[in-house]
Amino acid sequence: RDIPTNGAYGFWHHFYTTQPPLNFCTIEKCGTTEWRKAFCKLNADDCLPNPLQLCGKKKCAWRTKKKMPDDAPFAVFLRDPLERLLSGFLDKCHKPFVRRQQGHCEPNVVFNPDDVVVADRGKGGKNNGKATDLMAHLEDKDKQFFAAYLDVMPLKWNAH
C-alpha cells in the first residue's frame, strides 16, 4: 500500500517471535539470511517434537506458530540504498557461477551471453543462434559489469 508514496519497492520479509515478543520486517540485502537463522533459533520450540512435519523441509519457523501478544513491538530493518545496490551486485552478479545459476543479472547479453538466443535462431546465423560475448575481450571487466548492472537495474534494484 505504501509503494506509490514512499518508494518502498521490493519483497519484504516478515519475522515473528514470542521469545522475546517481536514483529520484525526487512527488505532484501539487509542481512535477511542471518535474520532468518536468528528467528529460526528463537522459534525452535515451535517445530518440536517433529520438525519436518511441523515446519517443513527446512525444519525452521522464522514466523512463530504461537499467538503473538497484542503489545509485541514492531521493528523495521533498513540499509543504505547504495550499500544494498553494491551488495546485490557483489552477491548476485560478480561471481560467474552464481550469476549463471540464479539468473538475476541483466542485461543477459552482457552477464549470460550463452543463454541469449538471437533473432536468427534456426537460420544458420554466424553465431549458431547464440549472442556474441560482448565482454570477452574487454579489459577491466569488473567496471564494465557494474556499469551494465547500473544501466539496467534502476527499475529492478529490489529484485535482489
XYZ file of N, CA, C and O in Angstrom:
640
model
N 0.799 -1.204 0.000
C 0.000 0.000 0.000
C 0.840 1.267 0.000
O 0.379 2.309 -0.416
N 2.069 1.211 0.500
C 2.898 2.407 0.610
C 3.782 2.654 -0.606
O 4.423 3.693 -0.698
N 3.816 1.706 -1.523
C 4.734 1.800 -2.654
C 4.592 3.116 -3.428
O 5.592 3.767 -3.702
N 3.394 3.557 -3.791
C 3.298 4.787 -4.588
C 3.791 6.034 -3.858
O 4.194 7.001 -4.493
N 3.790 6.024 -2.528
C 4.144 7.244 -1.806
C 5.538 7.254 -1.212
O 6.131 8.305 -1.066
N 6.094 6.107 -0.866
C 7.387 6.152 -0.186
C 8.511 5.417 -0.908
O 9.626 5.374 -0.416
N 8.252 4.794 -2.027
C 9.306 4.126 -2.769
C 9.812 2.854 -2.130
O 10.910 2.409 -2.418
N 9.055 2.230 -1.239
C 9.486 1.002 -0.567
C 9.220 -0.194 -1.463
O 8.465 -1.085 -1.130
N 9.850 -0.195 -2.614
C 9.647 -1.268 -3.582
C 10.386 -2.513 -3.163
O 11.409 -2.454 -2.518
N 9.891 -3.637 -3.561
C 10.608 -4.876 -3.343
C 9.879 -5.818 -2.423
O 8.801 -5.530 -1.910
N 10.487 -6.952 -2.220
C 9.903 -8.005 -1.404
C 10.308 -7.792 0.048
O 11.486 -7.721 0.364
N 9.339 -7.679 0.921
C 9.596 -7.534 2.354
C 9.518 -8.895 3.033
O 8.636 -9.687 2.757
N 10.452 -9.142 3.940
C 10.481 -10.383 4.718
C 9.952 -10.079 6.112
O 10.389 -9.133 6.756
N 9.026 -10.905 6.575
C 8.418 -10.716 7.886
C 8.824 -11.867 8.802
O 8.760 -13.034 8.423
N 9.235 -11.504 10.006
C 9.660 -12.476 11.016
C 8.917 -12.169 12.310
O 8.735 -11.004 12.658
N 8.496 -13.222 13.031
C 7.773 -13.035 14.288
C 8.309 -14.018 15.309
O 8.601 -15.167 14.982
N 8.393 -13.560 16.554
C 8.772 -14.443 17.649
C 8.079 -13.983 18.927
O 7.765 -12.804 19.067
N 7.850 -14.921 19.823
C 7.265 -14.584 21.116
C 8.317 -14.538 22.218
O 8.038 -14.109 23.322
N 9.548 -14.975 21.909
C 10.628 -15.015 22.903
C 11.863 -14.300 22.414
O 12.737 -14.930 21.834
N 12.012 -13.012 22.556
C 11.107 -12.009 23.121
C 10.034 -11.645 22.094
O 10.246 -11.830 20.897
N 8.909 -11.109 22.542
C 7.855 -10.732 21.597
C 8.338 -9.655 20.627
O 8.804 -8.600 21.053
N 8.272 -9.966 19.321
C 8.749 -9.006 18.324
C 8.162 -9.321 16.953
O 8.199 -10.460 16.500
N 7.631 -8.296 16.308
C 7.226 -8.342 14.901
C 8.311 -7.594 14.146
O 8.592 -6.435 14.448
N 8.924 -8.236 13.182
C 10.112 -7.671 12.545
C 10.000 -7.814 11.040
O 9.534 -8.840 10.540
N 10.413 -6.797 10.296
C 10.471 -6.943 8.838
C 11.702 -6.247 8.282
O 12.262 -5.329 8.881
N 12.115 -6.734 7.130
C 13.287 -6.197 6.447
C 13.120 -6.432 4.950
O 12.376 -7.299 4.526
N 13.826 -5.650 4.162
C 13.804 -5.805 2.715
C 15.067 -6.558 2.297
O 16.016 -6.674 3.087
N 15.097 -7.066 1.084
C 16.259 -7.821 0.577
C 17.576 -7.066 0.781
O 17.617 -5.846 0.758
N 18.643 -7.837 0.910
C 20.010 -7.335 1.022
C 20.235 -6.543 2.300
O 21.004 -5.600 2.347
N 19.541 -6.940 3.369
C 19.715 -6.309 4.682
C 20.011 -7.373 5.734
O 19.560 -7.271 6.871
N 20.714 -8.414 5.365
C 21.041 -9.486 6.285
C 19.917 -10.488 6.462
O 19.843 -11.179 7.472
N 19.035 -10.580 5.466
C 17.852 -11.430 5.580
C 18.195 -12.874 5.923
O 17.532 -13.492 6.767
N 19.217 -13.420 5.319
C 19.596 -14.810 5.590
C 19.959 -14.984 7.063
O 19.521 -15.953 7.709
N 20.712 -14.059 7.605
C 21.126 -14.155 9.010
C 19.952 -13.897 9.945
O 19.828 -14.545 10.986
N 19.066 -12.953 9.596
C 17.867 -12.723 10.412
C 17.005 -13.981 10.434
O 16.461 -14.358 11.470
N 16.882 -14.631 9.290
C 16.078 -15.862 9.222
C 16.659 -16.921 10.173
O 15.920 -17.592 10.904
N 17.978 -17.070 10.177
C 18.622 -18.040 11.078
C 18.348 -17.695 12.537
O 18.068 -18.577 13.354
N 18.434 -16.406 12.874
C 18.208 -15.978 14.259
C 16.776 -16.272 14.690
O 16.551 -16.808 15.786
N 15.807 -15.951 13.824
C 14.413 -16.195 14.184
C 14.101 -17.690 14.218
O 13.260 -18.123 15.007
N 14.752 -18.474 13.398
C 14.572 -19.927 13.458
C 15.012 -20.457 14.821
O 14.355 -21.324 15.400
N 16.126 -19.928 15.332
C 16.594 -20.363 16.656
C 15.650 -19.887 17.752
O 15.351 -20.623 18.682
N 15.162 -18.641 17.627
C 14.233 -18.122 18.636
C 12.929 -18.922 18.666
O 12.312 -19.069 19.718
N 12.512 -19.433 17.511
C 11.251 -20.164 17.396
C 11.444 -21.677 17.317
O 10.542 -22.394 16.899
N 12.611 -22.171 17.719
C 12.931 -23.597 17.551
C 11.898 -24.508 18.200
O 11.554 -25.557 17.647
N 11.352 -24.111 19.356
C 10.390 -24.992 20.025
C 9.057 -25.080 19.283
O 8.265 -25.980 19.531
N 8.791 -24.185 18.332
C 7.574 -24.270 17.509
C 7.578 -25.524 16.638
O 6.525 -25.970 16.187
N 8.750 -26.057 16.371
C 8.886 -27.188 15.456
C 8.993 -28.535 16.175
O 9.179 -29.563 15.523
N 8.921 -28.524 17.481
C 9.053 -29.767 18.235
C 7.677 -30.378 18.497
O 6.708 -29.648 18.626
N 7.532 -31.648 18.535
C 8.555 -32.694 18.566
C 8.960 -33.204 17.184
O 9.924 -33.950 17.063
N 8.269 -32.810 16.115
C 8.574 -33.345 14.786
C 8.849 -32.195 13.813
O 7.948 -31.723 13.126
N 10.103 -31.703 13.736
C 10.423 -30.534 12.917
C 10.021 -30.660 11.446
O 9.507 -29.704 10.868
N 10.214 -31.814 10.851
C 9.882 -31.977 9.434
C 8.373 -31.841 9.212
O 7.928 -31.147 8.307
N 7.604 -32.463 10.055
C 6.149 -32.404 9.913
C 5.600 -31.027 10.279
O 4.741 -30.481 9.593
N 6.108 -30.418 11.328
C 5.560 -29.158 11.825
C 6.086 -27.930 11.082
O 5.390 -26.925 10.989
N 7.308 -28.005 10.563
C 7.923 -26.812 9.969
C 8.469 -27.020 8.563
O 9.197 -26.179 8.042
N 8.195 -28.143 7.943
C 8.612 -28.362 6.564
C 10.053 -28.788 6.426
O 10.758 -29.025 7.406
N 10.504 -28.873 5.179
C 11.832 -29.453 4.923
C 12.976 -28.617 5.494
O 14.038 -29.134 5.756
N 12.759 -27.314 5.721
C 13.821 -26.506 6.331
C 13.858 -26.670 7.847
O 14.780 -26.203 8.492
N 12.821 -27.313 8.392
C 12.738 -27.578 9.825
C 12.923 -26.297 10.633
O 13.649 -26.264 11.620
N 12.279 -25.251 10.179
C 12.517 -23.932 10.731
C 11.238 -23.096 10.665
O 10.495 -23.167 9.691
N 11.014 -22.293 11.694
C 9.866 -21.379 11.714
C 10.370 -19.970 11.997
O 10.603 -19.613 13.143
N 10.606 -19.184 10.949
C 11.020 -17.802 11.205
C 9.822 -16.922 11.532
O 9.961 -15.806 11.972
N 8.636 -17.462 11.320
C 7.391 -16.837 11.792
C 6.805 -17.785 12.829
O 6.435 -18.916 12.500
N 6.742 -17.337 14.064
C 6.254 -18.216 15.125
C 4.870 -18.761 14.812
O 4.076 -18.120 14.130
N 4.610 -19.950 15.300
C 3.303 -20.569 15.122
C 2.404 -20.268 16.329
O 1.237 -20.621 16.345
N 2.976 -19.597 17.328
C 2.222 -19.231 18.520
C 1.489 -17.904 18.280
O 1.841 -17.143 17.381
N 0.491 -17.643 19.104
C -0.218 -16.380 19.010
C 0.700 -15.260 19.494
O 1.278 -15.340 20.572
N 0.828 -14.227 18.667
C 1.644 -13.075 19.049
C 0.909 -12.227 20.073
O -0.299 -11.986 19.931
N 1.609 -11.748 21.099
C 0.972 -10.839 22.057
C 0.541 -9.545 21.359
O 1.224 -9.072 20.451
N -0.578 -8.999 21.769
C -1.080 -7.762 21.155
C -0.124 -6.594 21.332
O -0.096 -5.680 20.510
N 0.653 -6.610 22.402
C 1.549 -5.488 22.672
C 2.978 -5.724 22.167
O 3.899 -4.982 22.500
N 3.185 -6.749 21.332
C 4.532 -7.021 20.792
C 4.974 -5.842 19.925
O 4.226 -5.385 19.062
N 6.170 -5.330 20.157
C 6.632 -4.191 19.364
C 6.917 -4.579 17.918
O 7.131 -5.741 17.595
N 6.941 -3.561 17.065
C 7.249 -3.725 15.650
C 8.595 -3.072 15.374
O 8.902 -2.012 15.941
N 9.391 -3.689 14.503
C 10.684 -3.125 14.111
C 10.895 -3.346 12.618
O 10.453 -4.350 12.064
N 11.566 -2.387 12.002
C 11.907 -2.472 10.578
C 13.411 -2.285 10.473
O 13.978 -1.380 11.093
N 14.053 -3.147 9.696
C 15.497 -3.044 9.498
C 15.748 -2.567 8.075
O 15.308 -3.199 7.120
N 16.433 -1.441 7.950
C 16.728 -0.852 6.644
C 18.235 -0.777 6.444
O 19.004 -0.950 7.376
N 18.629 -0.448 5.238
C 20.044 -0.334 4.905
C 20.196 0.773 3.883
O 19.305 1.011 3.067
N 21.327 1.427 3.884
C 21.605 2.478 2.912
C 21.380 1.935 1.509
O 21.895 0.866 1.161
N 20.617 2.637 0.673
C 20.305 2.124 -0.675
C 21.533 1.846 -1.539
O 21.548 0.877 -2.290
N 22.575 2.665 -1.425
C 23.777 2.413 -2.237
C 24.524 1.176 -1.750
O 25.089 0.428 -2.553
N 24.511 0.951 -0.431
C 25.103 -0.285 0.089
C 24.350 -1.503 -0.423
O 24.952 -2.508 -0.795
N 23.008 -1.422 -0.423
C 22.186 -2.525 -0.925
C 22.489 -2.789 -2.393
O 22.564 -3.931 -2.839
N 22.632 -1.715 -3.157
C 22.911 -1.838 -4.587
C 24.233 -2.562 -4.815
O 24.300 -3.518 -5.591
N 25.276 -2.124 -4.132
C 26.585 -2.757 -4.283
C 26.549 -4.198 -3.769
O 27.086 -5.105 -4.420
N 25.904 -4.426 -2.645
C 25.802 -5.776 -2.098
C 25.074 -6.705 -3.063
O 25.477 -7.855 -3.258
N 23.996 -6.208 -3.675
C 23.269 -7.011 -4.660
C 24.153 -7.394 -5.828
O 24.150 -8.531 -6.293
N 24.949 -6.435 -6.314
C 25.860 -6.713 -7.428
C 26.894 -7.761 -7.027
O 27.116 -8.740 -7.744
N 27.539 -7.558 -5.869
C 28.591 -8.485 -5.447
C 28.031 -9.878 -5.160
O 28.661 -10.876 -5.491
N 26.846 -9.937 -4.580
C 26.257 -11.218 -4.215
C 25.683 -11.964 -5.415
O 25.803 -13.176 -5.516
N 25.046 -11.261 -6.335
C 24.295 -11.908 -7.410
C 24.974 -11.872 -8.780
O 24.675 -12.699 -9.620
N 25.850 -10.913 -9.022
C 26.352 -10.717 -10.387
C 27.860 -10.899 -10.558
O 28.314 -11.180 -11.665
N 28.624 -10.706 -9.518
C 30.079 -10.697 -9.681
C 30.661 -12.082 -9.926
O 31.537 -12.249 -10.761
N 30.174 -13.082 -9.225
C 30.703 -14.444 -9.377
C 30.000 -15.135 -10.547
O 28.780 -15.286 -10.540
N 30.748 -15.590 -11.568
C 30.122 -16.194 -12.752
C 29.201 -17.367 -12.447
O 28.129 -17.475 -13.032
N 29.583 -18.235 -11.505
C 28.743 -19.401 -11.204
C 27.395 -18.963 -10.637
O 26.348 -19.436 -11.063
N 27.420 -18.047 -9.666
C 26.185 -17.562 -9.043
C 25.352 -16.822 -10.084
O 24.129 -16.977 -10.149
N 26.015 -16.018 -10.891
C 25.323 -15.228 -11.933
C 24.545 -16.145 -12.875
O 23.381 -15.914 -13.181
N 25.172 -17.207 -13.318
C 24.510 -18.136 -14.247
C 23.441 -18.973 -13.542
O 22.374 -19.212 -14.087
N 23.744 -19.424 -12.325
C 22.819 -20.287 -11.598
C 21.536 -19.542 -11.230
O 20.440 -20.071 -11.387
N 21.653 -18.311 -10.744
C 20.481 -17.590 -10.261
C 19.804 -16.743 -11.329
O 18.609 -16.495 -11.242
N 20.547 -16.285 -12.310
C 19.965 -15.551 -13.428
C 19.346 -14.214 -13.072
O 18.420 -13.757 -13.736
N 19.838 -13.549 -12.023
C 19.271 -12.269 -11.609
C 19.827 -11.068 -12.365
O 19.250 -9.982 -12.306
N 20.971 -11.215 -13.014
C 21.649 -10.053 -13.581
C 21.232 -9.791 -15.014
O 21.187 -10.697 -15.832
N 20.957 -8.552 -15.290
C 20.588 -8.122 -16.639
C 21.462 -6.939 -17.007
O 21.925 -6.224 -16.131
N 21.729 -6.688 -18.258
C 21.198 -7.386 -19.418
C 21.885 -8.739 -19.626
O 23.083 -8.870 -19.443
N 21.092 -9.720 -19.988
C 21.625 -11.070 -20.179
C 22.666 -11.133 -21.282
O 23.562 -11.963 -21.234
N 22.562 -10.283 -22.261
C 23.540 -10.294 -23.347
C 24.934 -9.947 -22.825
O 25.933 -10.329 -23.410
N 25.011 -9.272 -21.677
C 26.290 -8.956 -21.051
C 26.650 -10.021 -20.010
O 27.739 -10.570 -20.025
N 25.724 -10.318 -19.116
C 26.041 -11.193 -17.990
C 25.990 -12.682 -18.312
O 26.712 -13.467 -17.735
N 25.113 -13.083 -19.205
C 24.968 -14.501 -19.554
C 24.795 -14.649 -21.061
O 23.749 -15.106 -21.529
N 25.790 -14.289 -21.844
C 25.616 -14.273 -23.303
C 25.289 -15.636 -23.903
O 24.601 -15.710 -24.913
N 25.707 -16.719 -23.271
C 25.419 -18.045 -23.824
C 23.945 -18.407 -23.728
O 23.471 -19.302 -24.411
N 23.220 -17.709 -22.865
C 21.817 -18.020 -22.660
C 20.883 -17.203 -23.545
O 19.680 -17.414 -23.553
N 21.434 -16.230 -24.261
C 20.605 -15.331 -25.059
C 20.498 -15.860 -26.479
O 21.488 -16.071 -27.160
N 19.296 -16.072 -26.925
C 19.060 -16.551 -28.282
C 18.799 -15.343 -29.169
O 17.958 -14.506 -28.863
N 19.522 -15.248 -30.278
C 19.356 -14.109 -31.174
C 18.236 -14.363 -32.172
O 17.758 -15.485 -32.332
N 17.830 -13.323 -32.856
C 16.668 -13.378 -33.746
C 16.827 -14.377 -34.895
O 15.847 -14.923 -35.383
N 18.059 -14.626 -35.331
C 18.237 -15.514 -36.489
C 18.371 -16.979 -36.085
O 18.890 -17.797 -36.841
N 17.884 -17.329 -34.909
C 17.953 -18.713 -34.436
C 17.316 -19.645 -35.465
O 16.233 -19.410 -35.963
N 18.003 -20.690 -35.753
C 17.483 -21.677 -36.677
C 17.685 -21.309 -38.139
O 17.317 -22.048 -39.024
N 18.288 -20.155 -38.400
C 18.507 -19.734 -39.784
C 19.974 -19.865 -40.170
O 20.416 -19.292 -41.141
N 20.727 -20.579 -39.351
C 22.138 -20.777 -39.679
C 22.974 -19.523 -39.504
O 23.934 -19.297 -40.202
N 22.594 -18.668 -38.534
C 23.334 -17.432 -38.281
C 24.772 -17.715 -37.903
O 25.126 -18.819 -37.501
N 25.616 -16.687 -37.996
C 27.047 -16.884 -37.776
C 27.387 -17.315 -36.347
O 28.419 -17.898 -36.109
N 26.507 -17.040 -35.382
C 26.782 -17.429 -34.001
C 25.994 -18.652 -33.578
O 25.869 -18.937 -32.403
N 25.438 -19.357 -34.552
C 24.708 -20.589 -34.278
C 23.586 -20.379 -33.260
O 23.386 -21.172 -32.368
N 22.891 -19.245 -33.399
C 21.753 -18.982 -32.538
C 22.088 -18.409 -31.182
O 21.226 -18.239 -30.353
N 23.351 -18.105 -30.936
C 23.740 -17.537 -29.639
C 24.261 -16.120 -29.837
O 24.784 -15.772 -30.882
N 24.122 -15.307 -28.793
C 24.618 -13.932 -28.850
C 26.135 -13.915 -28.708
O 26.727 -14.808 -28.112
N 26.749 -12.892 -29.232
C 28.189 -12.714 -29.100
C 28.515 -12.303 -27.673
O 27.798 -11.504 -27.083
N 29.591 -12.831 -27.107
C 30.029 -12.435 -25.772
C 30.642 -11.040 -25.869
O 31.774 -10.868 -26.311
N 29.863 -10.041 -25.451
C 30.304 -8.655 -25.568
C 31.448 -8.313 -24.624
O 32.113 -7.308 -24.798
N 31.670 -9.138 -23.633
C 32.692 -8.845 -22.628
C 33.991 -9.627 -22.849
O 34.941 -9.440 -22.116
N 34.033 -10.471 -23.835
C 35.144 -11.409 -23.994
C 36.515 -10.749 -24.054
O 37.472 -11.256 -23.486
N 36.631 -9.629 -24.723
C 37.953 -9.049 -24.948
C 38.142 -7.711 -24.254
O 39.079 -6.976 -24.582
N 37.299 -7.390 -23.309
C 37.419 -6.123 -22.597
C 38.372 -6.235 -21.424
O 38.408 -7.243 -20.730
N 39.129 -5.163 -21.216
C 39.921 -5.080 -20.001
C 39.022 -4.481 -18.923
O 38.051 -3.804 -19.226
N 39.365 -4.705 -17.690
C 38.628 -4.129 -16.567
C 37.154 -4.520 -16.593
O 36.255 -3.681 -16.498
N 36.900 -5.817 -16.734
C 35.527 -6.321 -16.829
C 34.675 -5.966 -15.619
O 33.480 -5.748 -15.752
N 35.287 -5.920 -14.424
C 34.501 -5.622 -13.229
C 33.784 -4.284 -13.342
O 32.609 -4.164 -13.029
N 34.503 -3.277 -13.831
C 33.877 -1.956 -14.002
C 32.794 -2.004 -15.070
O 31.747 -1.378 -14.933
N 33.029 -2.741 -16.133
C 32.047 -2.838 -17.212
C 30.798 -3.591 -16.760
O 29.681 -3.225 -17.109
N 30.999 -4.657 -15.980
C 29.860 -5.397 -15.439
C 29.027 -4.486 -14.531
O 27.806 -4.469 -14.602
N 29.716 -3.739 -13.647
C 28.992 -2.867 -12.718
C 28.253 -1.765 -13.482
O 27.109 -1.433 -13.149
N 28.863 -1.221 -14.528
C 28.198 -0.197 -15.340
C 26.952 -0.763 -16.016
O 25.900 -0.111 -16.044
N 27.044 -1.984 -16.533
C 25.884 -2.608 -17.172
C 24.786 -2.863 -16.142
O 23.606 -2.637 -16.411
N 25.173 -3.305 -14.961
C 24.222 -3.543 -13.868
C 23.488 -2.252 -13.520
O 22.266 -2.224 -13.378
N 24.231 -1.156 -13.414
C 23.624 0.133 -13.074
C 22.710 0.643 -14.175
O 21.680 1.257 -13.896
N 23.080 0.392 -15.413
C 22.258 0.868 -16.539
C 20.873 0.239 -16.551
O 19.903 0.872 -16.939
N 20.768 -1.016 -16.145
C 19.505 -1.743 -16.241
C 18.760 -1.786 -14.921
O 17.532 -1.859 -14.900
N 19.454 -1.722 -13.815
C 18.851 -2.027 -12.532
C 17.953 -0.981 -11.889
O 17.229 -1.322 -10.974
N 17.925 0.286 -12.266
C 17.076 1.222 -11.504
C 15.643 0.763 -11.316
O 15.049 1.029 -10.280
N 15.082 0.047 -12.251
C 13.716 -0.433 -12.085
C 13.658 -1.800 -11.425
O 12.584 -2.315 -11.171
N 14.830 -2.395 -11.159
C 14.851 -3.750 -10.629
C 15.740 -3.895 -9.403
O 16.059 -4.991 -9.012
N 16.158 -2.821 -8.775
C 17.095 -2.921 -7.653
C 16.591 -3.847 -6.568
O 17.351 -4.560 -5.948
N 15.309 -3.846 -6.305
C 14.785 -4.651 -5.208
C 14.518 -6.088 -5.605
O 13.983 -6.848 -4.812
N 14.890 -6.473 -6.802
C 14.830 -7.890 -7.156
C 15.889 -8.643 -6.373
O 15.860 -9.838 -6.263
N 16.844 -7.918 -5.818
C 17.929 -8.516 -5.051
C 17.761 -8.180 -3.592
O 18.540 -7.700 -2.935
